[in-house]
Short mmCIF file of C-alpha atoms in Angstrom, two decimals:
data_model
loop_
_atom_site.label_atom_id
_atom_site.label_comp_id
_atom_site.label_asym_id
_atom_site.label_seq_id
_atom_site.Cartn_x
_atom_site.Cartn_y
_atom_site.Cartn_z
CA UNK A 1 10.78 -34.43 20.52
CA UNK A 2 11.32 -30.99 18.99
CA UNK A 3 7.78 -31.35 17.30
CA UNK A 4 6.03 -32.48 20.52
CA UNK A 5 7.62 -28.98 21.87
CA UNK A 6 5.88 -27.45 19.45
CA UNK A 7 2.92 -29.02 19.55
CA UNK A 8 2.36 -28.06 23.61
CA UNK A 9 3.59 -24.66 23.09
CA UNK A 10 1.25 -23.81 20.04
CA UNK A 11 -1.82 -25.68 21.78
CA UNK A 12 -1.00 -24.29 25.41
CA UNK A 13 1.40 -21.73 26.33
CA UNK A 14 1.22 -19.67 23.41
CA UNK A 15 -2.28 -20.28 22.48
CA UNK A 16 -3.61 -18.69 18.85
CA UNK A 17 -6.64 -16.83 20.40
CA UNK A 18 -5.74 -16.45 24.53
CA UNK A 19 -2.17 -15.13 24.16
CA UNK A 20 -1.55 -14.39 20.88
CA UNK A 21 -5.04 -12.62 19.68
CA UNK A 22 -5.51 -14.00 16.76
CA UNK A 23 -8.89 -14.51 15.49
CA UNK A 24 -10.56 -13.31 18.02
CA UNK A 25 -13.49 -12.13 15.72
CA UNK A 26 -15.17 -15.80 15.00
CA UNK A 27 -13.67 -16.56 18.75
CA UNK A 28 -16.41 -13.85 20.06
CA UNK A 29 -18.64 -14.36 17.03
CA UNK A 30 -19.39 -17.87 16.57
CA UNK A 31 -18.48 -19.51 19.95
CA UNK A 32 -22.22 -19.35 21.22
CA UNK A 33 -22.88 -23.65 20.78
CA UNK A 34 -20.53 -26.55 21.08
CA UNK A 35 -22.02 -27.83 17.99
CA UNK A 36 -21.05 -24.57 15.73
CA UNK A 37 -17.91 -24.06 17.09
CA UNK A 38 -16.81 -27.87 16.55
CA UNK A 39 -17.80 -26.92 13.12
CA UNK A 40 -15.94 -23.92 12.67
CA UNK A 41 -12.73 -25.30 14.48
CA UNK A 42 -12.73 -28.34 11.86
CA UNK A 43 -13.06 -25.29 8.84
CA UNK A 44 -10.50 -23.39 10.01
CA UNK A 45 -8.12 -26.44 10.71
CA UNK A 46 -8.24 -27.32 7.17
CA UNK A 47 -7.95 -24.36 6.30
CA UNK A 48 -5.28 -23.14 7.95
CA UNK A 49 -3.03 -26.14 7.39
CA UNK A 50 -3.46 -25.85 3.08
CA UNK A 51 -2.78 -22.29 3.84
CA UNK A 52 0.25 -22.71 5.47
CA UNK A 53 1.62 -25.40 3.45
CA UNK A 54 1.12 -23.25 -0.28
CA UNK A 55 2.63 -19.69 1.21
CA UNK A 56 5.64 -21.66 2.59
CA UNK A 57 6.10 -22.98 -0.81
CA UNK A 58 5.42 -19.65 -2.33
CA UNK A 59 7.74 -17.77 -0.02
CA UNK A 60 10.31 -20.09 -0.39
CA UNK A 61 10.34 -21.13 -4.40
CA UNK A 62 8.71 -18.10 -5.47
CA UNK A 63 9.29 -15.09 -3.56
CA UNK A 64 12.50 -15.26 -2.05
CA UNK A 65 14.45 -16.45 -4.83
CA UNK A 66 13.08 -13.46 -7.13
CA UNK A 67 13.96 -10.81 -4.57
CA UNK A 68 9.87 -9.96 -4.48
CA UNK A 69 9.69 -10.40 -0.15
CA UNK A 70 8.00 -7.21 -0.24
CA UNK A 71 5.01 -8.62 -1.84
CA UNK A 72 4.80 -11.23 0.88
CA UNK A 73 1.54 -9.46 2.35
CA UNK A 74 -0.48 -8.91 -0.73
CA UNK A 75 0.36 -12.57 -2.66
CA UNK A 76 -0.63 -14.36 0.97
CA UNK A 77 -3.90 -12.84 1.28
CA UNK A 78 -4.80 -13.45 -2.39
CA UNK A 79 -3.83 -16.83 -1.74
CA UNK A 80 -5.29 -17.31 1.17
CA UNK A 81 -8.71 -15.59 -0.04
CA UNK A 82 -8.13 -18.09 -3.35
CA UNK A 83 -7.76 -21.20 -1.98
CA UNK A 84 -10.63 -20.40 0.63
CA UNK A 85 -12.95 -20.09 -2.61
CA UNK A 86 -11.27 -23.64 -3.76
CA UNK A 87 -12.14 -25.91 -1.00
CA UNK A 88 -15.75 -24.60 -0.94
CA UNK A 89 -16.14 -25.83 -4.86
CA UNK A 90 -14.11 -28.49 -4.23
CA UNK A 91 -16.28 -29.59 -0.89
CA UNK A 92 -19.44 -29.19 -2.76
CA UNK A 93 -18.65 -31.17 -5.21
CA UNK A 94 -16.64 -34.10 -3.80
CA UNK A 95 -18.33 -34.59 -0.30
CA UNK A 96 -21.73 -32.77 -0.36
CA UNK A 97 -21.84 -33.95 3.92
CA UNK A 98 -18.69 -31.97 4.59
CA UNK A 99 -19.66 -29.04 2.64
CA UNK A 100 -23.26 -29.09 4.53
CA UNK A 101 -20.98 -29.46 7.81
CA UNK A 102 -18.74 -27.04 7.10
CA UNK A 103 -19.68 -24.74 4.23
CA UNK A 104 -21.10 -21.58 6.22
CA UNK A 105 -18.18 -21.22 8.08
CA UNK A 106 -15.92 -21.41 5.14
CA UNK A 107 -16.22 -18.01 3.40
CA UNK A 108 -15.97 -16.50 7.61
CA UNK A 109 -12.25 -17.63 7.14
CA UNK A 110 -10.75 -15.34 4.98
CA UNK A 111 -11.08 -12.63 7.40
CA UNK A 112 -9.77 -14.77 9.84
CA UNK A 113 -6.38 -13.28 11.00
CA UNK A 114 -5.33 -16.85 12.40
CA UNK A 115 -5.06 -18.11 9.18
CA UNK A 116 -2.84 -15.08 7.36
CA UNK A 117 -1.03 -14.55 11.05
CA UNK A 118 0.17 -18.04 11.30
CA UNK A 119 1.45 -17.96 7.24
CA UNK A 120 3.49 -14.68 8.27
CA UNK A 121 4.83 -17.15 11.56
CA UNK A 122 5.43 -19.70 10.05
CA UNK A 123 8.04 -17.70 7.79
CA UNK A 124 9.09 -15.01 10.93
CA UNK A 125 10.44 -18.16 13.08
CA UNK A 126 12.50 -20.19 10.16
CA UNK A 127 10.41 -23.15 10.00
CA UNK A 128 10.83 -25.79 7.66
CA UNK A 129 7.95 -27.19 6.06
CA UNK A 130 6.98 -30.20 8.33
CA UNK A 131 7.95 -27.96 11.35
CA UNK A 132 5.61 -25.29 9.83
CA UNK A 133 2.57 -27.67 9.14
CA UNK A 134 2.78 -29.42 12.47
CA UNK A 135 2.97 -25.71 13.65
CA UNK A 136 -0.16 -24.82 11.90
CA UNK A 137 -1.98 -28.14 12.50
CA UNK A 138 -1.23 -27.25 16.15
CA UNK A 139 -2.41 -23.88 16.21
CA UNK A 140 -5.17 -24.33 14.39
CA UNK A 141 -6.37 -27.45 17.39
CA UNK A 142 -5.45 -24.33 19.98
CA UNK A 143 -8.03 -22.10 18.32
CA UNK A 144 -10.28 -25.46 18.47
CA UNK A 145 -9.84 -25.81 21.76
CA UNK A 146 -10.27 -22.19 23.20
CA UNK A 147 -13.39 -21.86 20.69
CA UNK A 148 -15.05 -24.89 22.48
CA UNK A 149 -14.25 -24.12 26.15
CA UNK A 150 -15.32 -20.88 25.27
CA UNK A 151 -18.49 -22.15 23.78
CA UNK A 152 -19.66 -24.57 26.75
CA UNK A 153 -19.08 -21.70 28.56
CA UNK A 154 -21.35 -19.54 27.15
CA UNK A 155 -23.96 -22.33 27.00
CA UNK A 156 -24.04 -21.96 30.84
CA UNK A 157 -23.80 -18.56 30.70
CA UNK A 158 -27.19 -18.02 29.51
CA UNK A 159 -29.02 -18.64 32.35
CA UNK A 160 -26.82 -17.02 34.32
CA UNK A 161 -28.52 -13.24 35.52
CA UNK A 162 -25.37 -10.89 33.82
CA UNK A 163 -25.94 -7.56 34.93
CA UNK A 164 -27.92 -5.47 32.10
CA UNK A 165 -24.34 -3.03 31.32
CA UNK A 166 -22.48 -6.09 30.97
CA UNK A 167 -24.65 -8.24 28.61
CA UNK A 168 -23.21 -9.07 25.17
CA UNK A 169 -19.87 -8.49 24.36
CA UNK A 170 -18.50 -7.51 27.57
CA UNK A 171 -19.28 -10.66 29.34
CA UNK A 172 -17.57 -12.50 25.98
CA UNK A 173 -14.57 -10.34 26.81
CA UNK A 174 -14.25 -11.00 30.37
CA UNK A 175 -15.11 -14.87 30.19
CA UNK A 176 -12.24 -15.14 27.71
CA UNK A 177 -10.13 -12.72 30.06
CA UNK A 178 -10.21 -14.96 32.91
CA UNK A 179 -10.04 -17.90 30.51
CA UNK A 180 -6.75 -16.33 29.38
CA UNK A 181 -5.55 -16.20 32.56
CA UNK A 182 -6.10 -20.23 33.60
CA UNK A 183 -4.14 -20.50 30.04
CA UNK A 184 -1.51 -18.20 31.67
CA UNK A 185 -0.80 -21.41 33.94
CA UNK A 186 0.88 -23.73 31.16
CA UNK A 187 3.54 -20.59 30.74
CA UNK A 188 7.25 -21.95 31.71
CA UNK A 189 5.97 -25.87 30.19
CA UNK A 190 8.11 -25.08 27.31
CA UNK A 191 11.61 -23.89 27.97
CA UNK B 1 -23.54 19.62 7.15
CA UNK B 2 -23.40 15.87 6.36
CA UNK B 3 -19.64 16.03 5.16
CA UNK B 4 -19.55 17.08 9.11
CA UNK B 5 -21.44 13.74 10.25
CA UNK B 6 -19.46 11.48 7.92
CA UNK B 7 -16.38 12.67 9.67
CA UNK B 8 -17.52 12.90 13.62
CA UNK B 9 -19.66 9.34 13.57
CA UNK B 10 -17.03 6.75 13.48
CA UNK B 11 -15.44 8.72 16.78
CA UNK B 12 -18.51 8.21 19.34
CA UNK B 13 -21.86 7.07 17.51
CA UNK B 14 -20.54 4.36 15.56
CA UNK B 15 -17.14 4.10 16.94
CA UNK B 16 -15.78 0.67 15.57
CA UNK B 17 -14.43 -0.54 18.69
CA UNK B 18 -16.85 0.27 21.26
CA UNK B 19 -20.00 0.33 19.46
CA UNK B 20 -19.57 -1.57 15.94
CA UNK B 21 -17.28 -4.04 17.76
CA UNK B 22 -15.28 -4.57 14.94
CA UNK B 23 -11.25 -5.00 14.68
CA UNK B 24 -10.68 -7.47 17.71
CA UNK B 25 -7.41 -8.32 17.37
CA UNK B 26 -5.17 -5.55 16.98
CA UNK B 27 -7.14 -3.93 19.75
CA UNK B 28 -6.35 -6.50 22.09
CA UNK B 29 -3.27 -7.47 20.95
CA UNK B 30 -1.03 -3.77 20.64
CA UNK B 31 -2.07 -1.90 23.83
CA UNK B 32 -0.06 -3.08 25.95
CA UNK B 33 1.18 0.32 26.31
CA UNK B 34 -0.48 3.92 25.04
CA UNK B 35 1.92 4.28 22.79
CA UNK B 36 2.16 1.14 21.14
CA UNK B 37 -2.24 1.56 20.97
CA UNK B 38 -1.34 5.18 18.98
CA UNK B 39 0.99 3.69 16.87
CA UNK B 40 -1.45 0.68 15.77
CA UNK B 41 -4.38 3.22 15.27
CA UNK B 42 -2.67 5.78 12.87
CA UNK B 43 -1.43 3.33 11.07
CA UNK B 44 -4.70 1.88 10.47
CA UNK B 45 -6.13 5.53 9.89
CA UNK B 46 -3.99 5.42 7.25
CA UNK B 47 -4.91 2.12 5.02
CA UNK B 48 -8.29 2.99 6.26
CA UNK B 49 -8.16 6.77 4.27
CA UNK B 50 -6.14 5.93 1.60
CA UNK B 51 -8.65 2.50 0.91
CA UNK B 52 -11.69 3.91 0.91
CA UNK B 53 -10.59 7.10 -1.35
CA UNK B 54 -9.82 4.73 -4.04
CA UNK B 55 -11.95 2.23 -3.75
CA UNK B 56 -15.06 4.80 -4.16
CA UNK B 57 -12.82 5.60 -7.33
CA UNK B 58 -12.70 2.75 -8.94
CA UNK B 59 -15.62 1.25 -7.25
CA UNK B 60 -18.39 1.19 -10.12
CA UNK B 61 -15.23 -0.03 -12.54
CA UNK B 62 -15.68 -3.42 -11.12
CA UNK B 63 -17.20 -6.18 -11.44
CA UNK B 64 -19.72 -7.10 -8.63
CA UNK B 65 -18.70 -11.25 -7.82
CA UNK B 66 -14.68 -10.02 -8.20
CA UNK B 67 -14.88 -6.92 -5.58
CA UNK B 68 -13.68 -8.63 -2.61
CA UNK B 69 -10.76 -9.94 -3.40
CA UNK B 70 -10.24 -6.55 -5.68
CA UNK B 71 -10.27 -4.48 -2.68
CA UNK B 72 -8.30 -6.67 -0.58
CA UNK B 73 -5.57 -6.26 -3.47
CA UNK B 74 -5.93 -2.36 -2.62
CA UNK B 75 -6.24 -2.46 1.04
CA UNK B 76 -3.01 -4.82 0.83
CA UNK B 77 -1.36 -2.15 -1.26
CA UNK B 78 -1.66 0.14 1.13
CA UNK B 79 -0.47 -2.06 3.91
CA UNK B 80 2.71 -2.63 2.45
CA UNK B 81 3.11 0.80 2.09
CA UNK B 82 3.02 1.29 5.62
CA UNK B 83 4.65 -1.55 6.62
CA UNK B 84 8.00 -0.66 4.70
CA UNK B 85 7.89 3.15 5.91
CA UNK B 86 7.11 2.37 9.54
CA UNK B 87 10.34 -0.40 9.03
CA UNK B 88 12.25 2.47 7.55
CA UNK B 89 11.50 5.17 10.01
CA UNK B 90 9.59 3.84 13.38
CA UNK B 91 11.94 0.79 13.92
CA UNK B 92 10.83 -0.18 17.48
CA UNK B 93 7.37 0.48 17.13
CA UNK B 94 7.32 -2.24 14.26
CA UNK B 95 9.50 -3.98 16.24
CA UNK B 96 6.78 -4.44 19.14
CA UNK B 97 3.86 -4.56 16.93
CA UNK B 98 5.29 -7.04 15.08
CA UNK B 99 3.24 -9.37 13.17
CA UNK B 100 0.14 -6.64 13.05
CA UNK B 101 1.01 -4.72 10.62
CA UNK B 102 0.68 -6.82 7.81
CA UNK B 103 -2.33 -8.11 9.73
CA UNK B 104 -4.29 -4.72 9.00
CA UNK B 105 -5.09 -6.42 5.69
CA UNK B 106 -7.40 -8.76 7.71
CA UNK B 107 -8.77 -5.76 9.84
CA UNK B 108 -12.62 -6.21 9.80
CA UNK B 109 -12.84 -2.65 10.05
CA UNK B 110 -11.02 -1.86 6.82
CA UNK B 111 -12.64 -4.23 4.79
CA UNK B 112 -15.67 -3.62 6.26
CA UNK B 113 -15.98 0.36 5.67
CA UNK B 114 -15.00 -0.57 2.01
CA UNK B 115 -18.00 -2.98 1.76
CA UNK B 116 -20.55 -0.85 3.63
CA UNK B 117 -19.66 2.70 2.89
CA UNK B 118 -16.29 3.26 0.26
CA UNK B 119 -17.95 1.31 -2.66
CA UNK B 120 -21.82 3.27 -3.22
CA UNK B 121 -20.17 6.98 -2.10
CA UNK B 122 -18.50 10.02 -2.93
CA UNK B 123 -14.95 10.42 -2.79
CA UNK B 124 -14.91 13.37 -0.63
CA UNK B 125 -17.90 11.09 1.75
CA UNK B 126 -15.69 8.12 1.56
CA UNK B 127 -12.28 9.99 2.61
CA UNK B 128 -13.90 11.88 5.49
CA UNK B 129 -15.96 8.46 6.37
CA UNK B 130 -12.38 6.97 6.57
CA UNK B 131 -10.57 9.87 8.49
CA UNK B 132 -13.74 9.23 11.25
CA UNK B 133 -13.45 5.57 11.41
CA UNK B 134 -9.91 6.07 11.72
CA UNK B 135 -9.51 8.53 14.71
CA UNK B 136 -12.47 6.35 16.24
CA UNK B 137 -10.16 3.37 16.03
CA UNK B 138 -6.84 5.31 17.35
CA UNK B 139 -8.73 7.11 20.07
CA UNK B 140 -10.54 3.78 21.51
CA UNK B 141 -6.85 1.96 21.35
CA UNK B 142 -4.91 4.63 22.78
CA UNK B 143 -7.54 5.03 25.87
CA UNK B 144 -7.43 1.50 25.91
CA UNK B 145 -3.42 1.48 25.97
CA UNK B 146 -3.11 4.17 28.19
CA UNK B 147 -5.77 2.46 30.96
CA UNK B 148 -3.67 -0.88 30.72
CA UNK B 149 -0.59 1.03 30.88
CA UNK B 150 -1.60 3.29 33.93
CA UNK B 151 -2.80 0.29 36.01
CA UNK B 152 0.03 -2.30 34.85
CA UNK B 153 2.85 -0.31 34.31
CA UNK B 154 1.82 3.03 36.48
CA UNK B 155 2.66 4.96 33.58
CA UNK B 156 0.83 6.65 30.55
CA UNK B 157 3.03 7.06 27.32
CA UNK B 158 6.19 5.68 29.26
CA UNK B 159 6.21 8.88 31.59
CA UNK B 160 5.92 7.16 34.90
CA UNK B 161 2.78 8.36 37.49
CA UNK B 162 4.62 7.82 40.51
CA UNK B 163 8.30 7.66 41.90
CA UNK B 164 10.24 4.57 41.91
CA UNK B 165 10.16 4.63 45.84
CA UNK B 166 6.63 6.11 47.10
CA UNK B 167 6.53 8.34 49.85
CA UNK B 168 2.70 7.08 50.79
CA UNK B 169 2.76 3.17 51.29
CA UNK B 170 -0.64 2.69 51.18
CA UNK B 171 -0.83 -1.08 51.04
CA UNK B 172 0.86 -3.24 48.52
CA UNK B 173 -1.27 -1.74 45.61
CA UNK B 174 0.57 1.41 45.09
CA UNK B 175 4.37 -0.84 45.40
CA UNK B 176 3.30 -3.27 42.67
CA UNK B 177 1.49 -2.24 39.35
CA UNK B 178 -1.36 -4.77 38.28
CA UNK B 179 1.12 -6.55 35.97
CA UNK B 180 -1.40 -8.39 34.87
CA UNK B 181 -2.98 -5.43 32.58
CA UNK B 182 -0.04 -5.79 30.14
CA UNK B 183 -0.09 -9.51 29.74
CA UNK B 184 -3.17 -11.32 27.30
CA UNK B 185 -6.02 -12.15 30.06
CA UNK B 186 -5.68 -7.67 31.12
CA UNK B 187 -6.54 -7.03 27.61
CA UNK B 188 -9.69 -8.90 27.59
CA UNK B 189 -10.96 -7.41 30.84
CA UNK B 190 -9.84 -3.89 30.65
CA UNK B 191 -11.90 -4.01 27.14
CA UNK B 192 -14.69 -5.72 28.45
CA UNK B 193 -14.82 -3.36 31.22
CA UNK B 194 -14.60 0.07 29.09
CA UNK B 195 -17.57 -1.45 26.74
CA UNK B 196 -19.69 -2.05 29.81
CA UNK B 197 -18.66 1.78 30.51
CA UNK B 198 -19.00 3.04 27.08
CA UNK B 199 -22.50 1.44 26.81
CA UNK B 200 -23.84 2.90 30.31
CA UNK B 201 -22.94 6.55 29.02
CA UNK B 202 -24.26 6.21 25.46
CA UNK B 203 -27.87 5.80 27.42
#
């Protein structure tokens, strides 16, 4: 029960990307086609989830117990930026299809704040590590799901006649904006 | 004359927020109020300076395939630094920007001004390039802040606009602030709205 809570809350009511603002840079950047943004929601997922799973081991077998919290931000992103470089040998080498499918997007991640922001979460809100995981997995299918609405939108959206100020980015912004607010609906689902 | 331009084009020509578009997150994510906008930009200023001085130090020191996660160790540095001295002495600002702080390691912005500018120039180009980028980035989050704080909180910097009870009643707008503006879907459409702006005037 506890894990379908968090499940619905990290998916809906306090979705990575609509209510939380993290990585919003590939949400604006790549979410022009279904097809790419299937792609990059699978990268990130795996991502994210192997991330999350090695900092809360770090954090808890390495960091706390040698007094070195305060190095929390600096080993994270090493790791993160690490293990990012990892699966892309390790994808090219084991399953040469999932590196094609995925590969591009791969080396996008690191700078992903999702990935680093739900580590630091993860650790914030006292999770242990299969409430952490399932935390990430979640999140990480919330950022899925907000890239691909976002990107069906914007399929449409391009033969729709935007005014010439609002072209670009601002129309991005807004979409989301009002797609933020129809996420504002699943508020008060949890708790 | 140049030193001049390095310092003056990150606040309007190639201001990262409105024109680079660059740095999504904390933009959207800390002005919820002017203040909290301010807060999230100096800080940033501050990684941003102290980053690119010494990464165009020890830029030609290092090797070309290891220099992004080398300055990502630097710019992380720097973070912490600010993280533990805004804990120390600005307790309820970290408080509500939270999680953000240590997020300025991931700022596109940061990294980004180390990859294009920091690592082939001068010292003295690189600290003023980073002083620029930086008040471009506070200034576009604290007009951002203080335009979602004026219509969702009728207040700029917590000093309110209006009295509790208004003499005019004109209508319901001037009772109720747009609450809206403070909460996530406000942030998306106050900033979409001020690029629109920002991109009519730059014409």
């Amino acid at each position: 029960m506890e894990y379908i809570l968090i499940i619905i809350a990290a998916i809906f009511v306090n979705n990575v990307v609509l209510a939380q603002f993290l990585g919003t840079c590939p949400f604006l950047g790549v979410s022009s086609k279904i097809d790419t943004s299937l792609g990059m929601a699978g990268a990130v997922t795996f991502v994210i989830v192997l991330a999350t799973l090695v900092t809360f081991l770090l954090q808890h077998y390495v960091l706390n117990p040698l007094g070195l919290v305060f190095m929390q931000t600096i080993v994270f992103i090493l790791v993160i930026a690490s293990l990012v470089q990892m699966v892309e040998i390790i994808l090219k080498k084991l399953s040469p299809a999932l590196y094609q499918a995925l590969g591009i997007f791969l080396p996008l991640i690191t700078t992903n704040c999702a990935v680093l922001g739900v580590a630091i979460l993860v650790i914030k809100k006292n999770y242990n590590l299969l409430e952490g995981v399932v935390f990430a997995g979640a999140t990480a299918i919330g950022f899925g799901l907000a890239l691909v609405i976002m990107a069906g939108i914007r399929e449409q959206l391009e033969l729709a006649n935007v005014p010439k100020g609002m072209k670009g980015v601002p129309i991005s912004l807004l979409t989301a904006g009002i797609l933020a607010l129809a996420f504002m609906g699943f508020a008060g689902i949890v708790k | 004359m140049s030193h001049i331009y390095q310092l003056t084009k990150g606040i309007i020509k190639e201001n990262p927020i409105f024109v680079i578009v660059l740095g999504m997150c904390p933009t959207l994510a800390t002005t919820s109020s002017a203040i909290n906008g301010m807060g999230m930009g100096l800080a940033t200023t501050f990684v941003l300076l102290s980053s690119n001085t010494v990464i165009s130090l020890i830029a030609r020191f290092i090797p070309d395939k290891v220099r992004i996660p080398s300055y990502i160790v630097v710019i992380a540095t720097f973070v912490t630094i600010v993280d533990l001295v805004m804990q120390a002495y600005t307790q309820s600002l970290y408080e509500s920007l939270g999680i953000f702080i240590p997020l300025i390691v991931v700022n596109c912005i940061v990294l980004g001004r180390a990859e294009a500018f920091a690592n082939k120039n001068g010292v003295f180009d690189s600290m003023l390039d980073g002083l620029g980028m930086g008040l471009g980035f506070t200034l576009a989050l604290t007009l951002l802040g203080s335009v979602r704080e004026i219509l969702g909180n009728f207040s700029v910097f917590g000093l309110k606009l209006i009295p509790k009870e208004p003499v005019w009643t004109a209508g319901q707008f001037f009772h109720d602030p747009m609450l809206v503006f403070i909460l996530a879907p406000g942030a998306f459409i106050a900033l979409a709205y001020m690029i629109a702006i920002f991109n009519k005037l730059k014409k």
